[in-house]
Coordinates of C-alpha atoms in Angstrom, one line a residue:
Chain A
M1 CA 0.0 0.0 0.0
I2 CA 1.2 3.5 -0.8
I3 CA -0.1 6.4 1.4
L4 CA 0.6 10.0 0.6
K5 CA 0.1 12.9 3.0
D6 CA 0.7 16.6 2.3
V7 CA 3.1 15.8 -0.4
I8 CA 4.7 18.6 -2.5
T9 CA 6.9 17.4 -5.4
G10 CA 8.3 18.5 -8.7
Y11 CA 11.5 19.2 -10.6
P12 CA 14.2 21.5 -9.3
E13 CA 13.3 25.1 -10.6
G14 CA 10.1 23.7 -12.1
E15 CA 6.5 23.6 -11.2
E16 CA 5.4 22.1 -8.0
F17 CA 2.6 19.6 -7.6
S18 CA 0.7 19.0 -4.4
I19 CA -1.1 15.8 -3.2
P20 CA -2.9 16.6 0.0
E21 CA -3.9 13.0 0.6
A22 CA -4.0 9.8 -1.5
R23 CA -4.0 6.0 -0.9
F24 CA -3.1 3.3 -3.5
E25 CA -4.0 -0.2 -2.3
E26 CA -3.1 -3.8 -3.3
G27 CA -5.8 -5.8 -5.1
R28 CA -6.8 -2.8 -7.3
V29 CA -6.0 -1.3 -10.6
T30 CA -5.9 2.5 -10.1
A31 CA -5.5 4.9 -13.0
V32 CA -4.1 8.4 -12.8
I33 CA -5.6 10.6 -15.5
G34 CA -5.3 14.2 -16.5
R35 CA -4.2 16.6 -19.2
N36 CA -0.7 16.8 -20.5
G37 CA 1.6 18.4 -18.0
S38 CA -0.9 17.9 -15.2
G39 CA 1.7 16.0 -13.1
K40 CA 0.7 12.4 -13.6
S41 CA 4.2 11.1 -14.4
T42 CA 5.6 13.4 -11.7
L43 CA 3.4 11.7 -9.2
L44 CA 4.5 8.2 -10.3
R45 CA 8.2 9.1 -10.3
T46 CA 7.8 10.6 -6.8
M47 CA 6.1 7.4 -5.4
A48 CA 8.9 5.4 -7.1
G49 CA 11.5 7.4 -5.1
Q50 CA 13.0 9.1 -8.2
L51 CA 12.1 12.6 -7.2
R52 CA 12.5 14.5 -3.9
Y53 CA 9.4 15.5 -2.0
R54 CA 8.2 17.2 1.1
G55 CA 5.5 15.6 3.2
S56 CA 5.1 11.9 3.7
I57 CA 5.0 8.9 1.3
R58 CA 4.7 5.6 3.1
L59 CA 5.5 2.4 1.1
D60 CA 4.1 -0.6 3.0
G61 CA 4.4 1.4 6.2
E62 CA 7.9 2.8 5.7
E63 CA 8.8 6.3 4.6
C64 CA 9.9 6.2 1.0
R65 CA 12.9 8.6 1.3
E66 CA 14.3 6.5 4.1
L67 CA 14.4 3.3 2.1
T68 CA 17.5 2.1 0.1
P69 CA 16.8 1.9 -3.7
A70 CA 16.8 -1.9 -3.5
A71 CA 14.3 -2.0 -0.5
R72 CA 12.1 0.5 -2.3
A73 CA 12.2 -1.6 -5.5
R74 CA 11.1 -4.7 -3.5
K75 CA 8.0 -2.7 -2.3
A76 CA 7.1 -0.9 -5.6
A77 CA 8.2 -1.7 -9.1
Y78 CA 8.3 1.2 -11.5
L79 CA 8.2 1.3 -15.3
P80 CA 8.8 4.7 -16.9
Q81 CA 7.3 5.9 -20.1
M82 CA 10.4 6.0 -22.2
L83 CA 11.9 2.5 -22.6
R84 CA 15.3 1.9 -24.1
S85 CA 16.1 -0.6 -27.0
A86 CA 19.3 -1.8 -25.2
Q87 CA 21.5 -4.5 -26.8
M88 CA 20.3 -7.3 -24.7
D89 CA 17.9 -10.2 -25.2
V90 CA 14.5 -10.4 -23.6
Q91 CA 15.3 -13.1 -21.0
T92 CA 18.3 -11.1 -19.8
L93 CA 16.0 -8.0 -19.4
V94 CA 13.5 -10.0 -17.4
E95 CA 16.2 -11.4 -15.2
H96 CA 17.2 -7.8 -14.3
G97 CA 13.8 -7.6 -12.6
R98 CA 15.3 -9.8 -9.9
Y99 CA 18.1 -7.3 -9.2
A100 CA 16.5 -5.9 -6.0
W101 CA 16.4 -9.4 -4.5
H102 CA 19.9 -10.6 -5.3
G103 CA 21.9 -7.5 -6.1
A104 CA 24.9 -7.3 -8.4
L105 CA 27.2 -9.7 -6.5
R106 CA 25.0 -12.9 -6.0
R107 CA 23.9 -15.3 -8.7
M108 CA 20.3 -16.0 -9.6
T109 CA 18.7 -18.7 -7.4
E110 CA 16.3 -21.4 -8.5
K111 CA 13.5 -19.2 -7.1
D112 CA 14.7 -16.3 -9.2
R113 CA 14.6 -18.4 -12.3
E114 CA 11.1 -19.6 -11.6
K115 CA 9.9 -16.0 -11.1
V116 CA 11.5 -15.0 -14.4
E117 CA 9.9 -18.0 -16.3
R118 CA 6.5 -17.2 -14.9
A119 CA 6.8 -13.5 -15.6
M120 CA 7.7 -14.2 -19.3
E121 CA 4.8 -16.6 -19.6
R122 CA 2.3 -14.1 -18.2
A123 CA 3.5 -11.2 -20.3
G124 CA 3.5 -13.5 -23.4
V125 CA 7.2 -13.0 -24.3
T126 CA 8.5 -16.6 -23.9
A127 CA 8.4 -17.2 -27.7
Y128 CA 10.9 -14.5 -28.3
R129 CA 13.0 -14.7 -25.2
D130 CA 16.3 -14.9 -27.1
R131 CA 15.6 -12.0 -29.4
L132 CA 17.5 -8.7 -28.9
L133 CA 15.4 -5.7 -27.7
T134 CA 16.6 -3.8 -30.7
R135 CA 14.9 -6.4 -33.0
L136 CA 11.5 -6.1 -31.4
S137 CA 8.5 -4.0 -32.3
G138 CA 7.5 -1.2 -29.9
G139 CA 4.6 -3.3 -28.5
E140 CA 6.8 -6.4 -28.1
R141 CA 9.4 -4.4 -26.3
Q142 CA 6.8 -2.9 -24.0
R143 CA 5.6 -6.4 -23.1
A144 CA 9.2 -7.5 -22.4
Y145 CA 9.6 -4.6 -20.0
L146 CA 6.3 -5.5 -18.4
A147 CA 7.6 -9.0 -17.8
M148 CA 10.6 -7.5 -16.1
V149 CA 8.4 -5.6 -13.8
I150 CA 6.3 -8.6 -13.0
A151 CA 9.5 -10.6 -12.2
Q152 CA 10.4 -7.8 -9.7
D153 CA 7.6 -9.3 -7.6
A154 CA 6.8 -6.1 -5.7
P155 CA 3.4 -5.7 -4.1
M156 CA 2.8 -2.4 -5.9
I157 CA 3.5 -1.8 -9.6
L158 CA 3.7 1.7 -11.0
L159 CA 3.3 2.0 -14.8
D160 CA 3.7 5.2 -16.8
E161 CA 1.5 4.9 -20.0
P162 CA 2.1 1.2 -20.5
T163 CA -0.1 1.0 -23.6
T164 CA 2.2 3.2 -25.7
Y165 CA 3.2 1.5 -28.9
M166 CA 0.6 -1.2 -28.5
D167 CA -2.1 -2.0 -31.0
P168 CA -5.8 -2.2 -29.7
G169 CA -5.7 -6.0 -29.2
M170 CA -2.5 -5.8 -27.3
Q171 CA -3.8 -3.0 -25.2
E172 CA -6.9 -5.0 -24.2
A173 CA -4.6 -8.0 -23.4
L174 CA -2.4 -5.7 -21.2
F175 CA -5.4 -4.4 -19.2
R176 CA -6.6 -8.0 -18.7
L177 CA -3.2 -8.9 -17.4
L178 CA -3.2 -6.0 -15.1
R179 CA -6.6 -7.0 -13.8
S180 CA -5.4 -10.6 -13.1
L181 CA -2.3 -9.2 -11.3
A182 CA -4.6 -7.1 -9.1
E183 CA -6.8 -10.2 -8.4
E184 CA -3.7 -12.0 -7.2
G185 CA -3.2 -9.2 -4.7
R186 CA -0.9 -6.8 -6.4
G187 CA -1.7 -3.1 -6.5
I188 CA -1.4 -1.5 -9.9
V189 CA -1.1 2.3 -10.4
T190 CA -1.0 3.3 -14.1
V191 CA -0.9 6.6 -15.9
C192 CA -3.4 6.5 -18.8
H193 CA -4.6 8.8 -21.5
D194 CA -7.4 6.6 -23.1
L195 CA -10.4 7.5 -21.0
P196 CA -12.8 4.7 -22.3
Q197 CA -10.1 2.1 -21.6
T198 CA -9.4 3.5 -18.2
F199 CA -13.0 3.8 -17.1
S200 CA -13.8 0.3 -18.4
F201 CA -10.9 -1.6 -16.8
C202 CA -9.8 0.3 -13.6
D203 CA -11.2 -0.1 -10.1
R204 CA -10.3 3.5 -9.1
I205 CA -9.4 6.6 -11.0
C206 CA -7.5 9.7 -9.7
V207 CA -7.6 12.9 -11.6
M208 CA -4.6 15.3 -11.6
A209 CA -5.4 18.9 -12.6
E210 CA -4.3 22.4 -11.7
H211 CA -1.1 21.1 -10.1
T212 CA -2.9 18.9 -7.6
L213 CA -4.6 15.6 -7.2
C214 CA -8.2 16.9 -7.2
A215 CA -10.4 13.8 -7.1
C216 CA -10.3 10.0 -6.6
G217 CA -13.1 7.5 -6.9
T218 CA -14.6 4.6 -8.7
P219 CA -15.5 5.1 -12.4
E220 CA -19.1 5.5 -11.5
E221 CA -18.4 8.0 -8.7
L222 CA -16.3 10.1 -11.0
A223 CA -18.8 9.9 -13.9
R224 CA -21.4 11.5 -11.6
Q225 CA -19.1 14.5 -11.2
E226 CA -19.7 15.6 -14.7
E227 CA -18.7 19.2 -14.2
L228 CA -15.4 18.3 -12.6
L229 CA -14.5 15.9 -15.5
R230 CA -15.4 18.6 -18.1
R231 CA -13.3 21.2 -16.2
T232 CA -10.3 19.0 -15.7
L233 CA -10.4 16.7 -18.8
G234 CA -12.6 18.7 -21.2
V235 CA -15.0 15.8 -21.6
S236 CA -17.2 13.5 -19.5
L237 CA -18.0 9.8 -19.7
K238 CA -20.9 7.5 -19.7
N239 CA -21.3 3.7 -19.2
T240 CA -23.2 2.4 -22.2
G241 CA -23.8 -0.9 -20.3
D242 CA -23.2 -2.8 -23.6
Q243 CA -21.5 -6.0 -22.5
E244 CA -20.5 -6.9 -26.1
L245 CA -18.2 -3.9 -26.1
V246 CA -14.6 -4.4 -24.9
F247 CA -14.7 -0.9 -23.5
P248 CA -18.3 -0.2 -22.5
W249 CA -17.5 3.3 -21.3
A250 CA -17.7 6.1 -23.9
V251 CA -16.9 9.7 -24.1
K252 CA -19.9 12.0 -24.0
R253 CA -20.4 15.1 -26.2
Chain B
M1 CA 34.1 -20.6 -20.1
K2 CA 34.4 -21.4 -23.8
K3 CA 34.1 -17.7 -24.6
A4 CA 37.1 -17.0 -22.4
V5 CA 39.5 -19.4 -24.3
I6 CA 40.0 -17.3 -27.4
P7 CA 40.9 -14.0 -25.7
A8 CA 43.1 -15.8 -23.2
L9 CA 45.0 -17.6 -26.1
V10 CA 45.3 -14.3 -28.0
L11 CA 46.8 -12.6 -24.9
L12 CA 49.2 -15.5 -24.2
A13 CA 50.3 -15.7 -27.8
S14 CA 51.0 -11.9 -28.0
C15 CA 52.9 -11.9 -24.7
A16 CA 55.0 -15.0 -25.9
L17 CA 55.8 -13.2 -29.2
A18 CA 56.8 -10.0 -27.4
L19 CA 59.1 -12.0 -25.0
L20 CA 60.8 -13.8 -27.9
A21 CA 61.1 -10.8 -30.3
G22 CA 64.0 -8.5 -29.9
N23 CA 67.2 -7.2 -31.3
S24 CA 69.3 -9.8 -29.3
A25 CA 68.6 -13.3 -30.3
V26 CA 67.4 -15.4 -27.3
S27 CA 65.6 -18.5 -28.6
A28 CA 62.2 -19.7 -27.3
G29 CA 63.8 -22.5 -25.4
R30 CA 66.3 -20.2 -23.7
T31 CA 63.6 -17.7 -22.9
L32 CA 61.6 -20.5 -21.2
E33 CA 64.7 -21.6 -19.2
V34 CA 65.2 -18.0 -18.0
L35 CA 61.6 -17.8 -16.9
L36 CA 62.1 -21.0 -15.0
G37 CA 65.1 -19.5 -13.2
R38 CA 68.0 -20.7 -15.3
G39 CA 69.9 -19.2 -18.3
S40 CA 73.1 -17.0 -18.5
A41 CA 73.4 -13.6 -16.9
T42 CA 73.1 -11.9 -20.2
E43 CA 70.0 -13.8 -21.1
R44 CA 68.5 -13.1 -17.7
L45 CA 69.2 -9.4 -18.1
I46 CA 67.6 -9.3 -21.6
V47 CA 64.5 -11.3 -20.7
L48 CA 63.8 -10.4 -17.1
Q49 CA 65.1 -6.8 -16.9
V50 CA 64.2 -5.5 -20.4
R51 CA 61.5 -7.6 -22.2
L52 CA 59.4 -8.9 -19.3
P53 CA 58.8 -5.5 -17.6
R54 CA 57.9 -4.1 -20.9
V55 CA 55.4 -6.9 -21.7
I56 CA 53.8 -6.5 -18.2
A57 CA 53.7 -2.7 -18.7
A58 CA 52.1 -2.9 -22.2
A59 CA 49.6 -5.6 -21.2
S60 CA 48.5 -3.8 -18.0
A61 CA 48.3 -0.4 -19.7
G62 CA 46.3 -1.9 -22.6
A63 CA 44.0 -3.7 -20.3
G64 CA 43.7 -0.7 -18.0
L65 CA 42.9 1.9 -20.7
S66 CA 40.5 -0.5 -22.5
V67 CA 38.5 -1.2 -19.3
S68 CA 38.7 2.5 -18.4
G69 CA 37.1 3.3 -21.7
F70 CA 34.6 0.5 -21.4
L71 CA 33.5 1.8 -17.9
L72 CA 33.2 5.4 -19.1
Q73 CA 31.3 4.6 -22.2
G74 CA 28.9 2.4 -20.3
S75 CA 28.3 4.6 -17.3
L76 CA 28.1 7.9 -19.3
D77 CA 26.1 6.2 -22.1
N78 CA 28.4 7.8 -24.7
A79 CA 30.5 5.7 -27.1
L80 CA 32.9 8.6 -27.5
A81 CA 33.7 8.8 -23.8
S82 CA 37.3 7.9 -23.0
P83 CA 39.9 8.7 -20.4
G84 CA 40.9 11.7 -22.6
I85 CA 37.5 13.2 -22.4
L86 CA 37.6 13.4 -18.6
G87 CA 40.9 15.3 -18.9
I88 CA 42.9 12.5 -17.3
N89 CA 45.5 12.4 -20.0
H90 CA 45.8 16.2 -20.1
G91 CA 46.2 16.3 -16.3
A92 CA 48.8 13.6 -16.4
G93 CA 50.6 15.5 -19.3
M94 CA 50.6 18.7 -17.4
F95 CA 52.1 17.1 -14.3
A96 CA 54.7 15.3 -16.4
L97 CA 55.7 18.7 -17.7
L98 CA 55.8 20.1 -14.1
A99 CA 58.0 17.1 -13.2
A100 CA 60.4 18.0 -16.0
L101 CA 60.5 21.5 -14.8
L102 CA 60.9 20.8 -11.1
F103 CA 62.9 17.5 -11.1
P104 CA 64.7 17.6 -14.5
Y105 CA 67.2 14.8 -13.6
Q106 CA 64.8 12.3 -12.0
A107 CA 63.1 10.1 -14.6
A108 CA 61.0 8.3 -12.0
A109 CA 59.5 11.6 -10.9
R110 CA 57.7 11.9 -14.3
G111 CA 55.7 8.8 -13.8
L112 CA 54.8 9.5 -10.2
M113 CA 53.8 13.1 -11.0
A114 CA 51.7 12.0 -14.0
F115 CA 49.9 9.5 -11.7
A116 CA 49.3 12.2 -9.1
G117 CA 48.1 14.7 -11.8
A118 CA 45.7 12.2 -13.3
L119 CA 44.2 11.5 -9.9
L120 CA 44.0 15.1 -9.0
V121 CA 42.3 16.0 -12.3
T122 CA 39.8 13.1 -11.8
A123 CA 39.0 14.4 -8.3
L124 CA 38.4 17.9 -9.7
V125 CA 36.2 16.7 -12.5
Y126 CA 34.3 14.4 -10.2
F127 CA 33.8 17.3 -7.7
L128 CA 32.6 19.7 -10.4
S129 CA 30.2 17.3 -12.0
A130 CA 28.9 16.1 -8.6
V131 CA 28.1 19.7 -7.6
S132 CA 26.1 20.0 -10.8
G133 CA 24.2 16.7 -10.4
L134 CA 26.6 14.0 -11.7
S135 CA 24.6 13.7 -14.9
R136 CA 26.2 12.3 -18.1
T137 CA 26.4 15.8 -19.6
S138 CA 27.8 17.5 -16.5
V139 CA 30.6 14.9 -16.3
I140 CA 31.6 15.3 -19.9
L141 CA 31.4 19.1 -19.8
S142 CA 33.5 19.2 -16.6
G143 CA 36.1 16.9 -18.2
V144 CA 36.3 19.1 -21.4
A145 CA 36.7 22.3 -19.2
V146 CA 39.4 20.8 -17.0
S147 CA 41.2 19.4 -20.1
A148 CA 41.2 22.9 -21.7
L149 CA 42.6 24.3 -18.4
C150 CA 45.4 21.7 -18.2
T151 CA 46.4 22.3 -21.9
A152 CA 46.5 26.1 -21.2
V153 CA 48.7 25.6 -18.2
S154 CA 51.0 23.2 -20.1
D155 CA 51.3 25.8 -22.9
V156 CA 52.2 28.5 -20.3
I157 CA 55.0 26.3 -18.9
I158 CA 56.4 25.6 -22.4
S159 CA 56.3 29.2 -23.3
L160 CA 58.2 30.2 -20.2
K161 CA 60.5 27.2 -20.0
P162 CA 61.0 25.7 -23.6
E163 CA 63.5 23.2 -22.3
T164 CA 60.7 21.1 -20.8
V165 CA 59.1 20.4 -24.3
A166 CA 61.2 17.4 -25.1
D167 CA 59.7 15.5 -22.2
R168 CA 56.3 16.6 -23.1
A169 CA 56.6 15.5 -26.7
A170 CA 57.6 11.9 -25.7
F171 CA 54.8 11.8 -23.2
Q172 CA 52.2 13.0 -25.7
L173 CA 53.1 10.4 -28.4
G174 CA 53.0 7.6 -25.8
G175 CA 55.2 4.6 -25.5
F176 CA 57.3 2.4 -23.3
A177 CA 60.8 3.4 -24.4
S178 CA 61.6 5.2 -21.2
L179 CA 59.8 2.8 -18.9
T180 CA 61.2 2.2 -15.4
V181 CA 60.7 -0.9 -13.3
S182 CA 59.5 1.2 -10.4
S183 CA 56.7 2.7 -12.5
V184 CA 55.6 -0.8 -13.6
S185 CA 55.6 -2.1 -10.0
L186 CA 53.5 0.8 -8.9
A187 CA 51.0 0.9 -11.7
A188 CA 50.5 -2.8 -12.7
P189 CA 49.0 -3.9 -9.3
V190 CA 46.7 -0.9 -9.3
I191 CA 45.4 -1.8 -12.7
L192 CA 44.9 -5.4 -11.8
A193 CA 43.0 -4.5 -8.6
G194 CA 40.9 -1.9 -10.6
I195 CA 39.9 -4.4 -13.2
L196 CA 38.9 -7.0 -10.6
L197 CA 36.9 -4.4 -8.8
A198 CA 35.2 -3.3 -12.0
A199 CA 34.4 -7.0 -12.9
I200 CA 32.8 -7.6 -9.6
F201 CA 30.4 -4.7 -10.0
A202 CA 30.0 -5.0 -13.8
P203 CA 26.4 -6.5 -13.7
A204 CA 25.2 -3.1 -12.5
M205 CA 26.3 -1.7 -15.8
D206 CA 23.8 -4.0 -17.6
L207 CA 21.0 -2.2 -15.7
M208 CA 22.4 1.2 -16.5
A209 CA 22.0 0.3 -20.2
L210 CA 18.3 0.5 -19.6
G211 CA 18.4 4.2 -18.7
D212 CA 18.6 5.9 -15.3
E213 CA 14.9 5.8 -14.5
T214 CA 14.4 2.1 -15.3
A215 CA 17.6 1.2 -13.5
G216 CA 16.5 3.2 -10.5
G217 CA 13.1 1.5 -10.5
L218 CA 14.9 -1.9 -10.4
G219 CA 16.7 -0.8 -7.2
L220 CA 20.1 0.4 -8.5
P221 CA 21.6 3.4 -6.7
V222 CA 22.3 5.0 -10.1
R223 CA 24.3 8.0 -9.1
A224 CA 26.5 6.1 -6.6
V225 CA 27.2 3.4 -9.1
R226 CA 28.0 5.9 -11.9
G227 CA 30.3 7.7 -9.6
G228 CA 32.1 4.5 -8.6
F229 CA 32.6 3.4 -12.2
I230 CA 34.0 6.8 -13.1
L231 CA 36.4 6.8 -10.2
C232 CA 37.5 3.3 -11.1
A233 CA 38.0 4.3 -14.8
A234 CA 40.0 7.3 -13.7
L235 CA 42.2 5.2 -11.4
L236 CA 42.9 2.7 -14.2
A237 CA 43.7 5.4 -16.7
A238 CA 45.9 7.3 -14.3
A239 CA 48.0 4.2 -13.6
A240 CA 48.3 3.4 -17.3
V241 CA 49.2 6.9 -18.3
S242 CA 51.8 7.2 -15.6
M243 CA 53.6 4.2 -17.4
C244 CA 53.1 4.9 -21.1
G245 CA 52.1 8.5 -21.5
M246 CA 49.1 9.5 -23.6
I247 CA 48.2 6.3 -25.4
G248 CA 44.5 7.2 -25.2
F249 CA 43.2 5.7 -28.4
V250 CA 43.1 2.1 -27.1
G251 CA 40.4 3.2 -24.7
L252 CA 38.1 4.1 -27.6
L253 CA 39.2 1.4 -30.0
V254 CA 38.9 -1.8 -28.1
P255 CA 35.5 -1.3 -26.3
N256 CA 33.8 0.1 -29.4
T257 CA 35.1 -2.7 -31.6
L258 CA 33.9 -5.3 -29.1
R259 CA 30.6 -3.6 -28.9
L260 CA 30.2 -3.7 -32.7
I261 CA 30.9 -7.5 -32.9
R262 CA 29.6 -8.8 -29.6
H263 CA 26.4 -8.6 -27.5
G264 CA 26.5 -10.0 -24.0
R265 CA 26.6 -9.3 -20.3
S266 CA 28.9 -6.5 -19.1
R267 CA 31.1 -8.7 -16.9
G268 CA 32.1 -10.9 -19.9
S269 CA 32.5 -7.9 -22.2
L270 CA 34.7 -6.2 -19.6
L271 CA 37.0 -9.1 -19.2
M272 CA 37.3 -9.5 -23.0
C273 CA 38.0 -5.8 -23.2
A274 CA 40.9 -6.3 -20.8
A275 CA 42.3 -9.3 -22.6
Y276 CA 42.1 -7.9 -26.1
G277 CA 43.3 -4.4 -25.0
A278 CA 46.3 -6.0 -23.3
A279 CA 47.1 -8.2 -26.3
F280 CA 46.7 -5.3 -28.8
L281 CA 49.0 -2.9 -26.9
V282 CA 51.6 -5.7 -26.4
L283 CA 51.6 -6.4 -30.2
C284 CA 51.8 -2.6 -31.0
D285 CA 54.8 -2.2 -28.7
T286 CA 56.5 -5.2 -30.2
L287 CA 56.1 -3.7 -33.6
A288 CA 57.2 -0.3 -32.3
R289 CA 60.4 -2.0 -31.2
L290 CA 61.1 -3.9 -34.4
A291 CA 59.5 -2.1 -37.3
A292 CA 62.3 0.6 -37.7
F293 CA 65.2 -1.3 -36.1
P294 CA 67.7 0.0 -34.9
Y295 CA 65.4 2.9 -34.1
E296 CA 62.3 2.6 -32.0
L297 CA 59.0 4.1 -33.0
P298 CA 56.6 5.5 -30.3
C299 CA 54.0 2.8 -29.5
G300 CA 51.2 5.4 -29.8
L301 CA 52.0 5.9 -33.5
I302 CA 51.8 2.2 -34.2
L303 CA 48.6 2.0 -32.2
S304 CA 46.9 4.7 -34.3
L305 CA 48.2 3.4 -37.6
M306 CA 46.9 -0.2 -36.9
G307 CA 43.9 0.7 -34.8
A308 CA 42.2 3.3 -36.9
P309 CA 41.9 1.2 -40.1
F310 CA 40.7 -1.7 -38.0
L311 CA 38.0 0.3 -36.3
I312 CA 36.9 1.7 -39.7
T313 CA 36.8 -1.8 -41.3
T314 CA 34.7 -3.2 -38.4
L315 CA 32.3 -0.3 -38.6
L316 CA 31.8 -0.8 -42.4
R317 CA 31.4 -4.6 -42.0
R318 CA 28.8 -4.0 -39.3
R319 CA 27.0 -1.5 -41.4
K320 CA 26.8 -4.1 -44.2
R321 CA 25.5 -6.7 -41.8
L322 CA 22.8 -4.3 -40.6
G323 CA 21.8 -3.6 -44.2
L324 CA 22.6 0.1 -43.8
Q325 CA 24.5 0.5 -47.0

């Protein structure tokens, strides 16, 4: 669980963002939405310990800034938006997900190998485990990185726009994977831009606007705050209730 | 294990060739006898006092500079990074010049002063870049600025005391002609220790290849690791430069050539870099001794003459394989 209280964060000599109070729990998929530059990625980076902050962020009961990078990585895995095409094969990449558990000096254990195998299966990258990242399509690379984050085995997973570069089918598969991870007890926090997808698949949604976290709730609760959505996102949403649709939520005029 | 056989054999073969080749004929069998503690006094002098220290110096300098370049290129994410770009060579050059000015009759002082200068410049670059965030850009900019400063100070010394220039020229070309046993016994153990330390922590470099944010998310203390690699690279380069002067090109040539032809984990690449770098500089030095006999060419010249076409050919072959032509 990640609990934020009176957090002020941002980049040196840049804008500051405030989060008066927020809680991200295990067993749920929570989306962070908002316009470009609203501070979604900044919030995620701060929770991952990559930015300095004032106030309190507690990861699994411990203050984020007081944890070592490895201890933090065991509690919250983080996947940034920009992913590199490094000269390494997929399996090696996924094995790096175990770094926080065994460090640079110790060898992979049998348990580590099992976690890596399982993560590759779940992300659907086993078939191209020997291929170099530089030879993968954008979507395949994104899935390989997702496998790495799953292998990290942290109770919370923070993803910054994980559907970038994915085709619609792959995006749907990704959201189903996130849902199944949440059902197993992991907490997912993901930055998203596609509102119908977000409202259709996520348990909770937080809205960043005007340099602050201004609302959090279930999709239904937020949809009822039509004025807030129009002010912060420029649109509002409606549940069509059509179960044949992959994304039953739609953007209203 | 199989992958280690070829570089090890290449290194052994080049060292054997360097021990056997020379102006005085000492056969392979006699050389082996000398190494086993037998042989005449003259043979022992030639092999143990002249050739062996030189082979150890060339091998350790080649390995040290190659690994130094490898560490800098990996941790700064810049294929052009090398000991030269951090100002290490220029710092060492400036202090070698100061040694010629202050202690003109003490040859050993040059090596020691160059070593001190390289370390001092590294500390200065590290301090400047740490103050400005220890980012890739700040490290390189600090290095370029300190290099320019060292070059300017060197030019001032030469302008005021032109008699120091002979020492500076020899140092800039680089080579092992004026090698002293004391400089080898100081620098070679430092290089060996530096390479072992770098090899132990090399897996962290695999994570750094994924970018700072991803590596940080995996639990790597990115700034501390980058700082450690840069310091280790500086130590290796300082030790090498104190023995052989400014043979900087090997630090660019060997890691970049290996990167073009091999993909693998950093620890294996680092050890290969050390082996091939050592073998290459030993061969270059052997050629430098024999190519224009009875004169000796500076090893740095041979290195550039052989290395540059080799790097260009590898680059073009790689380009063809990638279908970029």
